[in-house]
Amino acid sequence: MTDRSLYVSPAGVRRRGWTDAMVRELLGLPDVQGRDPRRYAPAPVRLYLLARVEAVERTPEFAAASAALAEVRRSATLGVLAGTRRSAVLAAIRAEPIEVPRLPAAELERRAVRHRHLLAARGRPGRGGPAPAGSLVRWQVGYLRQALARYETLLDGLYGDTGRREAERLLRRRLYEAIAAVYPALAGECARRIALESA
């Protein structure tokens, strides 16, 4: 009979931080294999000599495999956390009430023109020459969109491609829809911007 204190089972090896692939590559075949004489089990007993397992755990190959496994697990954890964060941000964007400033038409026009002149003074494109037809509507939507910039804090915590673009598109769409709801005369420009940014 085999002294079980000198051997470790596949489950015991896994508890020590091994994966099945690591066992196959680094340990190979079990040191003891056969049927357990004490009870019937359809699967054969497989045991690895504990001293051999410990010796392999001290090798550079095991250290490299363990480091690679840790990196895979870390990446998977980060992926799950990023997905959870993305879902939470998208839910917050969908649930957040958007409060568009309600201004009389003349005041909105005045602020939009002033905002456009400030942008032109900073060197933004579109300065100089007569304004093309429909410019005032575009300027008004641009001004209101800038006035709603505080909602961009809803995107905090999303970096890179981890749902950031999707969240930005959703937020912009919600902002433009809110502007169109408060100012129906600007609905066409808002729809144009939504379509342009969705493409």
XYZ file of N, CA and C in Angstrom:
597
model
N 0.853 -1.193 0.000
C 0.000 0.000 0.000
C 0.885 1.238 0.000
N 0.487 2.254 -0.736
C 1.252 3.490 -0.875
C 1.017 4.386 0.325
N 2.085 4.986 0.847
C 1.972 5.938 1.951
C 1.480 7.269 1.382
N 0.219 7.603 1.707
C -0.414 8.783 1.114
C 0.257 10.085 1.549
N 0.959 10.117 2.665
C 1.595 11.353 3.125
C 2.770 11.737 2.231
N 3.277 10.812 1.418
C 4.393 11.093 0.522
C 3.920 11.511 -0.871
N 2.608 11.464 -1.103
C 2.056 11.726 -2.420
C 0.994 12.824 -2.344
N 0.727 13.398 -3.480
C -0.315 14.414 -3.571
C -1.180 14.087 -4.798
N -2.479 14.285 -4.633
C -3.424 13.988 -5.714
C -3.467 15.167 -6.695
N -4.087 14.975 -7.862
C -4.238 16.108 -8.787
C -4.973 17.298 -8.148
N -5.982 17.015 -7.331
C -6.686 18.109 -6.645
C -5.739 18.821 -5.673
N -4.893 18.050 -4.990
C -3.921 18.643 -4.075
C -2.897 19.502 -4.809
N -2.500 19.047 -6.010
C -1.557 19.823 -6.811
C -2.208 21.135 -7.238
N -3.488 21.071 -7.616
C -4.199 22.295 -8.004
C -4.318 23.260 -6.830
N -4.533 22.731 -5.627
C -4.595 23.593 -4.447
C -3.262 24.295 -4.200
N -2.184 23.723 -4.672
C -0.855 24.324 -4.513
C -0.596 25.399 -5.572
N -1.561 25.651 -6.475
C -1.428 26.709 -7.472
C -1.109 26.238 -8.874
N -1.187 24.944 -9.101
C -0.910 24.397 -10.428
C -2.181 24.401 -11.262
N -2.012 24.463 -12.570
C -3.131 24.225 -13.488
C -2.916 22.851 -14.114
N -3.958 22.334 -14.768
C -3.823 21.035 -15.429
C -2.743 21.081 -16.510
N -2.657 22.197 -17.224
C -1.629 22.329 -18.272
C -0.235 22.320 -17.663
N -0.070 22.980 -16.521
C 1.237 22.989 -15.850
C 1.606 21.580 -15.396
N 0.624 20.832 -14.895
C 0.876 19.453 -14.451
C 1.342 18.615 -15.635
N 0.624 18.730 -16.774
C 1.008 17.954 -17.957
C 2.414 18.315 -18.433
N 2.707 19.622 -18.494
C 3.984 20.056 -19.041
C 5.156 19.852 -18.090
N 4.953 20.100 -16.797
C 6.076 20.099 -15.862
C 6.211 18.804 -15.068
N 5.097 18.136 -14.784
C 5.173 16.897 -14.006
C 5.059 15.650 -14.872
N 4.275 15.754 -15.921
C 4.101 14.583 -16.781
C 3.189 13.547 -16.149
N 3.545 12.286 -16.353
C 2.710 11.186 -15.855
C 2.773 11.091 -14.334
N 1.693 10.601 -13.707
C 1.703 10.421 -12.255
C 2.708 9.350 -11.838
N 3.164 9.469 -10.591
C 4.105 8.475 -10.057
C 3.382 7.188 -9.662
N 2.134 7.313 -9.254
C 1.326 6.143 -8.911
C 0.010 6.275 -9.652
N -0.366 5.184 -10.321
C -1.622 5.196 -11.048
C -2.233 3.817 -10.933
N -3.526 3.766 -10.645
C -4.206 2.487 -10.522
C -5.535 2.669 -9.835
N -6.130 1.537 -9.471
C -7.424 1.562 -8.795
C -7.200 1.604 -7.284
N -8.090 2.347 -6.607
C -8.017 2.410 -5.153
C -8.587 1.102 -4.607
N -7.772 0.322 -3.881
C -8.256 -0.976 -3.394
C -9.285 -0.840 -2.279
N -9.343 0.334 -1.625
C -10.258 0.491 -0.493
C -11.694 0.765 -0.918
N -11.892 1.370 -2.088
C -13.262 1.641 -2.547
C -13.275 1.650 -4.077
N -14.432 1.364 -4.617
C -14.549 1.350 -6.070
C -14.733 2.783 -6.560
N -13.964 3.149 -7.542
C -14.117 4.447 -8.208
C -13.882 4.215 -9.695
N -14.730 4.789 -10.547
C -14.554 4.564 -11.988
C -13.250 5.157 -12.525
N -12.795 6.266 -11.947
C -11.547 6.881 -12.411
C -10.375 6.298 -11.633
N -9.255 6.091 -12.301
C -8.107 5.561 -11.587
C -7.513 6.608 -10.645
N -6.848 6.118 -9.614
C -6.150 6.991 -8.682
C -4.865 7.448 -9.358
N -4.606 8.749 -9.307
C -3.356 9.287 -9.829
C -2.698 10.074 -8.716
N -1.468 9.749 -8.411
C -0.747 10.425 -7.336
C 0.631 10.858 -7.828
N 1.060 12.021 -7.340
C 2.389 12.548 -7.667
C 3.223 12.555 -6.397
N 4.433 12.159 -6.526
C 5.352 12.143 -5.398
C 5.542 13.579 -4.913
N 5.285 13.827 -3.631
C 5.343 15.172 -3.076
C 6.732 15.780 -3.234
N 7.762 14.999 -3.041
C 9.136 15.504 -3.176
C 9.396 15.971 -4.609
N 8.851 15.254 -5.589
C 9.037 15.653 -6.993
C 8.262 16.934 -7.293
N 7.049 17.052 -6.750
C 6.248 18.260 -6.941
C 6.991 19.459 -6.356
N 7.506 19.311 -5.147
C 8.231 20.413 -4.493
C 9.501 20.769 -5.259
N 10.185 19.767 -5.794
C 11.401 20.039 -6.570
C 11.083 20.838 -7.834
N 9.992 20.471 -8.519
C 9.607 21.190 -9.733
C 9.173 22.616 -9.383
N 8.551 22.802 -8.221
C 8.103 24.138 -7.810
C 9.280 25.093 -7.589
N 10.475 24.569 -7.417
C 11.661 25.409 -7.226
C 12.378 25.728 -8.538
N 11.874 25.237 -9.659
C 12.555 25.441 -10.942
C 12.132 26.767 -11.591
N 12.983 27.306 -12.456
C 12.615 28.527 -13.185
C 11.415 28.313 -14.113
N 11.269 27.108 -14.641
C 10.137 26.835 -15.521
C 8.814 26.989 -14.770
N 8.778 26.496 -13.523
C 7.566 26.625 -12.719
C 7.319 28.090 -12.373
N 8.383 28.816 -12.037
C 8.240 30.238 -11.711
C 7.679 31.007 -12.912
N 8.178 30.701 -14.101
C 7.693 31.379 -15.316
C 6.231 31.030 -15.585
N 5.887 29.755 -15.441
C 4.503 29.335 -15.668
C 3.567 29.970 -14.636
N 4.017 30.063 -13.387
C 3.206 30.681 -12.334
C 3.006 32.166 -12.603
N 4.080 32.840 -13.058
C 3.978 34.264 -13.367
C 3.009 34.495 -14.527
N 3.089 33.645 -15.541
C 2.179 33.770 -16.684
C 0.736 33.541 -16.243
N 0.532 32.547 -15.371
C -0.805 32.261 -14.866
C -1.328 33.440 -14.052
N -0.473 34.025 -13.226
C -0.886 35.175 -12.423
C -1.277 36.345 -13.321
N -0.529 36.558 -14.402
C -0.846 37.647 -15.334
C -2.185 37.396 -16.026
N -2.426 36.154 -16.421
C -3.708 35.812 -17.061
C -4.857 36.046 -16.084
N -4.677 35.616 -14.851
C -5.730 35.807 -13.848
C -5.948 37.285 -13.555
N -4.862 38.061 -13.482
C -4.965 39.498 -13.232
C -5.704 40.177 -14.385
N -5.356 39.804 -15.615
C -6.017 40.388 -16.783
C -7.504 40.040 -16.798
N -7.802 38.800 -16.450
C -9.209 38.387 -16.418
C -9.971 39.166 -15.357
N -9.345 39.354 -14.191
C -9.988 40.116 -13.121
C -10.204 41.554 -13.544
N -9.176 42.155 -14.168
C -9.308 43.527 -14.639
C -10.390 43.634 -15.707
N -10.480 42.623 -16.573
C -11.521 42.620 -17.597
C -12.912 42.572 -16.989
N -13.078 41.756 -15.958
C -14.372 41.667 -15.278
C -14.693 42.990 -14.603
N -13.693 43.569 -13.921
C -13.911 44.848 -13.251
C -14.231 45.952 -14.253
N -13.522 45.956 -15.384
C -13.778 46.968 -16.410
C -15.176 46.798 -16.992
N -15.584 45.553 -17.215
C -16.932 45.300 -17.726
C -17.996 45.731 -16.734
N -17.752 45.500 -15.456
C -18.690 45.914 -14.421
C -18.773 47.431 -14.372
N -17.602 48.077 -14.438
C -17.559 49.546 -14.414
C -18.286 50.108 -15.646
N -18.047 49.512 -16.800
C -18.694 49.953 -18.038
C -20.201 49.854 -17.907
N -20.694 48.737 -17.404
C -22.139 48.551 -17.231
C -22.716 49.580 -16.265
N -21.981 49.861 -15.189
C -22.457 50.837 -14.210
C -22.507 52.236 -14.813
N -21.494 52.597 -15.596
C -21.467 53.918 -16.225
C -22.598 54.042 -17.237
N -22.802 53.028 -18.061
C -23.889 53.070 -19.046
C -25.251 53.194 -18.358
N -25.433 52.472 -17.252
C -26.693 52.555 -16.508
C -26.870 53.955 -15.918
N -25.783 54.533 -15.406
C -25.860 55.882 -14.843
C -26.207 56.903 -15.929
N -25.618 56.752 -17.105
C -25.909 57.683 -18.205
C -27.370 57.571 -18.619
N -27.882 56.337 -18.670
C -29.286 56.150 -19.061
C -30.248 56.727 -18.018
N -29.863 56.651 -16.735
C -30.766 57.057 -15.660
C -30.651 58.540 -15.304
N -29.536 59.161 -15.619
C -29.298 60.556 -15.215
C -30.284 61.503 -15.903
N -31.023 62.304 -15.116
C -31.889 63.296 -15.750
C -31.034 64.440 -16.312
N -31.288 64.812 -17.547
C -30.526 65.870 -18.214
C -31.341 67.160 -18.106
N -30.776 68.167 -17.449
C -31.453 69.444 -17.264
C -30.834 70.479 -18.197
N -31.550 70.805 -19.240
C -31.099 71.780 -20.236
C -31.535 73.167 -19.770
N -30.616 74.152 -19.807
C -31.034 75.512 -19.430
C -32.135 76.023 -20.357
N -33.178 76.589 -19.770
C -34.309 77.118 -20.544
C -34.142 78.635 -20.643
N -33.858 79.081 -21.847
C -33.598 80.497 -22.085
C -34.579 81.036 -23.118
N -34.931 82.315 -23.005
C -35.730 82.921 -24.078
C -34.927 82.883 -25.375
N -35.619 82.856 -26.497
C -34.963 82.709 -27.803
C -33.895 83.771 -28.029
N -34.195 85.026 -27.689
C -33.224 86.107 -27.913
C -31.978 85.914 -27.054
N -32.170 85.477 -25.824
C -31.018 85.265 -24.926
C -30.173 84.087 -25.397
N -30.816 83.032 -25.852
C -30.071 81.886 -26.376
C -29.258 82.298 -27.604
N -29.857 83.082 -28.491
C -29.118 83.561 -29.669
C -27.919 84.403 -29.253
N -28.127 85.322 -28.295
C -27.044 86.191 -27.845
C -25.893 85.372 -27.258
N -26.234 84.405 -26.393
C -25.192 83.569 -25.769
C -24.474 82.693 -26.799
N -25.238 82.172 -27.758
C -24.632 81.317 -28.783
C -23.644 82.104 -29.632
N -24.019 83.328 -30.019
C -23.120 84.164 -30.827
C -21.891 84.528 -30.011
N -22.087 84.885 -28.759
C -20.948 85.234 -27.892
C -20.020 84.030 -27.730
N -20.596 82.867 -27.505
C -19.800 81.641 -27.364
C -18.998 81.378 -28.635
N -19.627 81.587 -29.791
C -18.940 81.361 -31.070
C -17.782 82.348 -31.253
N -18.006 83.587 -30.840
C -16.936 84.580 -30.950
C -15.776 84.241 -30.014
N -16.083 83.732 -28.835
C -15.018 83.318 -27.907
C -14.202 82.165 -28.504
N -14.891 81.206 -29.134
C -14.185 80.097 -29.781
C -13.308 80.606 -30.915
N -13.830 81.555 -31.687
C -13.066 82.113 -32.806
C -11.839 82.862 -32.296
N -11.969 83.542 -31.162
C -10.841 84.281 -30.589
C -9.751 83.334 -30.110
N -10.117 82.134 -29.768
C -9.135 81.129 -29.320
C -8.504 80.389 -30.486
N -8.899 80.762 -31.694
C -8.289 80.118 -32.857
C -9.020 78.893 -33.350
N -10.237 78.673 -32.897
C -11.023 77.540 -33.396
C -11.457 77.823 -34.820
N -11.693 76.805 -35.637
C -12.104 77.030 -37.031
C -13.463 77.706 -37.124
N -13.677 78.353 -38.265
C -14.976 78.940 -38.531
C -15.025 80.428 -38.302
N -13.902 81.073 -38.074
C -13.944 82.514 -37.839
C -13.712 83.267 -39.144
N -14.168 84.471 -39.160
C -13.955 85.329 -40.319
C -14.993 85.071 -41.395
N -15.324 86.124 -42.146
C -16.269 85.989 -43.251
C -17.691 85.910 -42.764
N -18.645 86.027 -43.680
C -20.047 85.942 -43.287
C -20.411 84.513 -42.871
N -21.345 84.426 -41.951
C -21.772 83.117 -41.458
C -22.652 82.435 -42.493
N -22.423 81.156 -42.774
C -23.277 80.443 -43.726
C -24.690 80.263 -43.168
N -25.624 79.971 -44.065
C -27.016 79.764 -43.660
C -27.113 78.630 -42.651
N -27.935 78.829 -41.641
C -28.130 77.798 -40.615
C -27.089 77.823 -39.524
N -26.159 78.777 -39.591
C -25.085 78.833 -38.595
C -25.619 79.103 -37.201
N -26.601 79.977 -37.088
C -27.116 80.339 -35.770
C -27.684 79.109 -35.056
N -28.377 78.270 -35.784
C -28.928 77.041 -35.175
C -27.780 76.149 -34.696
N -26.755 75.986 -35.523
C -25.601 75.163 -35.126
C -24.905 75.764 -33.916
N -24.783 77.085 -33.901
C -24.128 77.746 -32.775
C -24.943 77.563 -31.486
N -26.268 77.632 -31.615
C -27.109 77.453 -30.431
C -26.954 76.039 -29.866
N -26.974 75.037 -30.735
C -26.796 73.654 -30.274
C -25.397 73.484 -29.671
N -24.403 74.086 -30.328
C -23.041 74.015 -29.793
C -22.923 74.661 -28.427
N -23.575 75.811 -28.250
C -23.545 76.490 -26.957
C -24.221 75.631 -25.890
N -25.407 75.115 -26.204
C -26.129 74.292 -25.223
C -25.360 73.018 -24.897
N -24.738 72.445 -25.911
C -23.933 71.228 -25.670
C -22.787 71.546 -24.722
N -22.158 72.722 -24.903
C -21.073 73.130 -24.004
C -21.613 73.401 -22.604
N -22.820 73.961 -22.516
C -23.431 74.242 -21.215
C -23.731 72.957 -20.445
N -23.838 71.847 -21.166
C -24.133 70.551 -20.530
C -22.868 69.709 -20.322
N -21.716 70.317 -20.455
C -20.448 69.575 -20.351
C -20.265 68.923 -18.980
N -20.934 69.423 -17.965
C -20.781 68.846 -16.617
C -21.190 67.374 -16.574
N -22.047 66.954 -17.513
C -22.487 65.558 -17.533
C -21.374 64.610 -17.986
N -20.295 65.150 -18.509
C -19.175 64.304 -18.937
C -18.475 63.642 -17.763
N -18.722 64.133 -16.546
C -18.148 63.473 -15.368
C -18.725 62.068 -15.190
N -19.850 61.792 -15.850
C -20.412 60.437 -15.797
C -19.480 59.425 -16.446
N -18.562 59.898 -17.288
C -17.635 59.002 -17.990
C -16.391 58.690 -17.164
N -16.250 59.313 -16.006
C -15.054 59.094 -15.196
C -14.876 57.610 -14.882
N -13.671 57.158 -15.009
C -13.348 55.769 -14.704
C -13.326 54.859 -15.911
N -13.752 55.357 -17.070
C -13.679 54.552 -18.289
C -12.486 55.029 -19.098
N -11.594 54.098 -19.395
C -10.377 54.454 -20.110
C -10.232 53.572 -21.336
N -9.518 54.071 -22.324
C -9.224 53.267 -23.510
C -10.482 52.820 -24.210
N -10.444 51.604 -24.708
C -11.566 51.069 -25.472
C -12.576 50.339 -24.606
N -12.377 50.347 -23.296
C -13.246 49.582 -22.421
C -14.592 50.262 -22.263
N -15.333 50.337 -23.343
C -16.670 50.907 -23.300
C -16.699 52.419 -23.350
N -15.559 53.067 -23.427
C -15.521 54.540 -23.406
C -16.263 55.120 -24.617
N -15.964 54.614 -25.804
C -16.619 55.157 -27.004
C -18.126 54.970 -26.958
N -18.542 53.793 -26.545
C -19.982 53.520 -26.457
C -20.644 54.453 -25.453
N -20.000 54.660 -24.316
C -20.554 55.549 -23.293
C -20.590 56.992 -23.781
N -19.545 57.431 -24.481
C -19.530 58.792 -25.022
C -20.658 58.988 -26.028
N -20.848 57.999 -26.917
C -21.935 58.103 -27.911
C -23.298 58.172 -27.221
N -23.489 57.317 -26.205
C -24.767 57.311 -25.492
C -24.999 58.654 -24.800
N -23.966 59.179 -24.159
C -24.110 60.455 -23.466
C -24.422 61.585 -24.453
N -23.683 61.645 -25.554
C -23.940 62.696 -26.545
C -25.367 62.590 -27.094
N -25.794 61.368 -27.398
C -27.152 61.187 -27.908
C -28.187 61.684 -26.901
N -28.002 61.330 -25.622
C -28.945 61.773 -24.589
C -28.944 63.286 -24.448
N -27.760 63.904 -24.545
C -27.684 65.363 -24.428
C -28.400 66.038 -25.592
N -28.149 65.553 -26.808
C -28.810 66.141 -27.983
C -30.327 65.917 -27.941
N -30.750 64.757 -27.489
C -32.187 64.494 -27.376
C -32.830 65.424 -26.353
N -32.114 65.695 -25.254
C -32.642 66.608 -24.232
C -32.734 68.027 -24.781
N -31.726 68.454 -25.529
C -31.764 69.789 -26.145
C -32.946 69.880 -27.112
N -33.131 68.860 -27.939
C -34.236 68.861 -28.903
C -35.594 68.887 -28.207
N -35.697 68.234 -27.046
C -36.965 68.216 -26.326
C -37.314 69.596 -25.771
N -36.302 70.341 -25.312
C -36.550 71.663 -24.736
C -36.680 72.725 -25.833
N -35.907 72.573 -26.897
C -35.907 73.541 -28.001
C -36.265 72.811 -29.307
N -37.549 72.632 -29.597
C -37.953 71.905 -30.816
C -37.401 72.496 -32.110
N -37.135 73.786 -32.135
C -36.597 74.412 -33.350
C -35.177 73.919 -33.641
N -34.514 73.358 -32.638
C -33.140 72.865 -32.805
C -33.097 71.353 -33.036
N -34.266 70.721 -33.100
C -34.323 69.254 -33.203
C -33.635 68.730 -34.453
N -33.777 69.427 -35.575
C -33.140 68.968 -36.816
C -31.620 68.939 -36.702
N -31.041 69.991 -36.124
C -29.582 70.032 -35.945
C -29.127 68.965 -34.950
N -29.909 68.755 -33.903
C -29.567 67.711 -32.923
C -29.590 66.337 -33.584
N -30.615 66.076 -34.399
C -30.698 64.783 -35.111
C -29.532 64.628 -36.068
N -29.161 65.717 -36.746
C -28.019 65.671 -37.666
C -26.732 65.301 -36.922
N -26.541 65.881 -35.751
C -25.321 65.595 -34.977
C -25.334 64.165 -34.437
N -26.492 63.708 -34.014
C -26.585 62.322 -33.529
C -26.223 61.369 -34.657
N -26.789 61.600 -35.843
C -26.499 60.724 -37.001
C -25.027 60.803 -37.385
N -24.461 62.001 -37.351
C -23.048 62.190 -37.719
C -22.128 61.459 -36.747
N -22.432 61.542 -35.461
C -21.570 60.917 -34.456
C -21.802 59.427 -34.331
N -22.945 58.944 -34.790
C -23.214 57.497 -34.732
C -22.570 56.756 -35.878
N -22.219 57.486 -36.946
C -21.633 56.844 -38.133
C -20.220 56.398 -37.883
